[in-house]
PDB file of C-alpha atoms in Angstrom:
ATOM      1  CA  UNK A 177     118.840  94.627  58.590  1.00 66.00           C
ATOM      2  CA  UNK A 178     121.057  95.771  61.478  1.00 69.00           C
ATOM      3  CA  UNK A 179     119.679  93.336  64.119  1.00 67.00           C
ATOM      4  CA  UNK A 180     119.427  90.240  61.930  1.00 73.00           C
ATOM      5  CA  UNK A 181     122.315  88.411  63.546  1.00 75.00           C
ATOM      6  CA  UNK A 182     121.772  89.679  67.087  1.00 73.00           C
ATOM      7  CA  UNK A 183     119.501  88.393  69.830  1.00 72.00           C
ATOM      8  CA  UNK A 184     120.072  91.345  72.225  1.00 72.00           C
ATOM      9  CA  UNK A 185     117.067  93.323  70.977  1.00 75.00           C
ATOM     10  CA  UNK A 186     114.649  90.672  72.278  1.00 78.00           C
ATOM     11  CA  UNK A 187     115.394  91.554  75.891  1.00 83.00           C
ATOM     12  CA  UNK A 188     115.013  95.310  75.566  1.00 86.00           C
ATOM     13  CA  UNK A 189     111.265  95.494  76.248  1.00 87.00           C
ATOM     14  CA  UNK A 190     111.218  93.174  79.316  1.00 91.00           C
ATOM     15  CA  UNK A 191     114.337  94.857  80.692  1.00 91.00           C
ATOM     16  CA  UNK A 192     112.841  98.314  80.211  1.00 94.00           C
ATOM     17  CA  UNK A 193     109.594  97.195  81.881  1.00 95.00           C
ATOM     18  CA  UNK A 194     111.466  95.724  84.845  1.00 96.00           C
ATOM     19  CA  UNK A 195     113.646  98.798  85.195  1.00 96.00           C
ATOM     20  CA  UNK A 196     110.596 101.098  85.060  1.00 96.00           C
ATOM     21  CA  UNK A 197     108.823  98.980  87.683  1.00 95.00           C
ATOM     22  CA  UNK A 198     111.840  99.142  90.006  1.00 95.00           C
ATOM     23  CA  UNK A 199     112.342 102.881  89.572  1.00 95.00           C
ATOM     24  CA  UNK A 200     108.663 103.640  90.156  1.00 94.00           C
ATOM     25  CA  UNK A 201     108.789 101.464  93.280  1.00 94.00           C
ATOM     26  CA  UNK A 202     111.761 103.423  94.582  1.00 94.00           C
ATOM     27  CA  UNK A 203     109.899 106.657  93.841  1.00 92.00           C
ATOM     28  CA  UNK A 204     106.851 105.463  95.770  1.00 90.00           C
ATOM     29  CA  UNK A 205     109.027 104.506  98.741  1.00 90.00           C
ATOM     30  CA  UNK A 206     110.640 107.953  98.640  1.00 90.00           C
ATOM     31  CA  UNK A 207     107.243 109.668  98.639  1.00 86.00           C
ATOM     32  CA  UNK A 208     106.132 107.553 101.594  1.00 82.00           C
ATOM     33  CA  UNK A 209     109.266 108.415 103.537  1.00 84.00           C
ATOM     34  CA  UNK A 210     108.903 112.111 102.806  1.00 83.00           C
ATOM     35  CA  UNK A 211     105.299 112.235 103.961  1.00 80.00           C
ATOM     36  CA  UNK A 212     104.544 109.330 106.330  1.00 71.00           C
ATOM     37  CA  UNK A 213     101.581 110.958 108.021  1.00 72.00           C
ATOM     38  CA  UNK A 214      99.204 110.283 105.154  1.00 72.00           C
ATOM     39  CA  UNK A 215      99.331 106.561 105.872  1.00 70.00           C
ATOM     40  CA  UNK A 216      99.297 106.699 109.662  1.00 74.00           C
ATOM     41  CA  UNK A 217      95.920 106.619 111.478  1.00 80.00           C
ATOM     42  CA  UNK A 218      96.447 110.022 113.111  1.00 81.00           C
ATOM     43  CA  UNK A 219      92.739 110.858 113.340  1.00 84.00           C
ATOM     44  CA  UNK A 220      92.106 107.778 115.464  1.00 88.00           C
ATOM     45  CA  UNK A 221      95.168 108.412 117.632  1.00 87.00           C
ATOM     46  CA  UNK A 222      94.182 112.056 118.192  1.00 90.00           C
ATOM     47  CA  UNK A 223      90.623 111.060 119.087  1.00 93.00           C
ATOM     48  CA  UNK A 224      91.888 108.528 121.648  1.00 93.00           C
ATOM     49  CA  UNK A 225      94.283 111.113 123.082  1.00 93.00           C
ATOM     50  CA  UNK A 226      91.465 113.662 123.371  1.00 94.00           C
ATOM     51  CA  UNK A 227      89.245 111.123 125.163  1.00 94.00           C
ATOM     52  CA  UNK A 228      92.057 110.263 127.592  1.00 94.00           C
ATOM     53  CA  UNK A 229      92.664 113.955 128.293  1.00 94.00           C
ATOM     54  CA  UNK A 230      88.966 114.516 128.965  1.00 93.00           C
ATOM     55  CA  UNK A 231      88.880 111.496 131.302  1.00 92.00           C
ATOM     56  CA  UNK A 232      91.951 112.786 133.104  1.00 92.00           C
ATOM     57  CA  UNK A 233      90.333 116.214 133.496  1.00 89.00           C
ATOM     58  CA  UNK A 234      87.146 114.699 134.898  1.00 89.00           C
ATOM     59  CA  UNK A 235      89.151 112.469 137.239  1.00 88.00           C
ATOM     60  CA  UNK A 236      91.191 115.422 138.461  1.00 87.00           C
ATOM     61  CA  UNK A 237      88.076 117.541 139.086  1.00 86.00           C
ATOM     62  CA  UNK A 238      86.514 114.683 141.044  1.00 86.00           C
ATOM     63  CA  UNK A 239      89.736 114.179 143.015  1.00 84.00           C
ATOM     64  CA  UNK A 240      90.033 117.886 143.848  1.00 83.00           C
ATOM     65  CA  UNK A 241      86.377 118.002 144.828  1.00 78.00           C
ATOM     66  CA  UNK A 242      86.668 115.017 147.147  1.00 78.00           C
ATOM     67  CA  UNK A 243      89.903 116.268 148.738  1.00 72.00           C
ATOM     68  CA  UNK A 244      88.251 119.654 149.321  1.00 61.00           C
ATOM     69  CA  UNK A 245      85.411 118.008 151.197  1.00 55.00           C
ATOM     70  CA  UNK A 246      87.836 115.965 153.277  1.00 52.00           C
ATOM     71  CA  UNK A 247      89.750 119.059 154.346  1.00 51.00           C
ATOM     72  CA  UNK A 248      86.473 120.660 155.462  1.00 50.00           C
ATOM     73  CA  UNK A 249      85.672 117.614 157.571  1.00 51.00           C
ATOM     74  CA  UNK A 250      89.122 117.668 159.171  1.00 51.00           C
ATOM     75  CA  UNK A 251      88.495 121.150 160.594  1.00 51.00           C
ATOM     76  CA  UNK A 252      85.497 119.933 162.660  1.00 47.00           C
TER      77      UNK A 252
END
């Protein structure tokens, strides 16, 4: 038997499992770095940005409407 006097073969399976775990972890990190937008809450951020833009548009229309009325009153 070739491994009768050796104890090195007992660590092959745990070492291979640990090495596979580490390499798959590195692969997962690489995938996350390549495509980070799948984990970011972009839908929520875009919805909040859209709501802020709509509020800003409404505010600007109200401001322009009120300044237009004030300029009409200044002419009197």
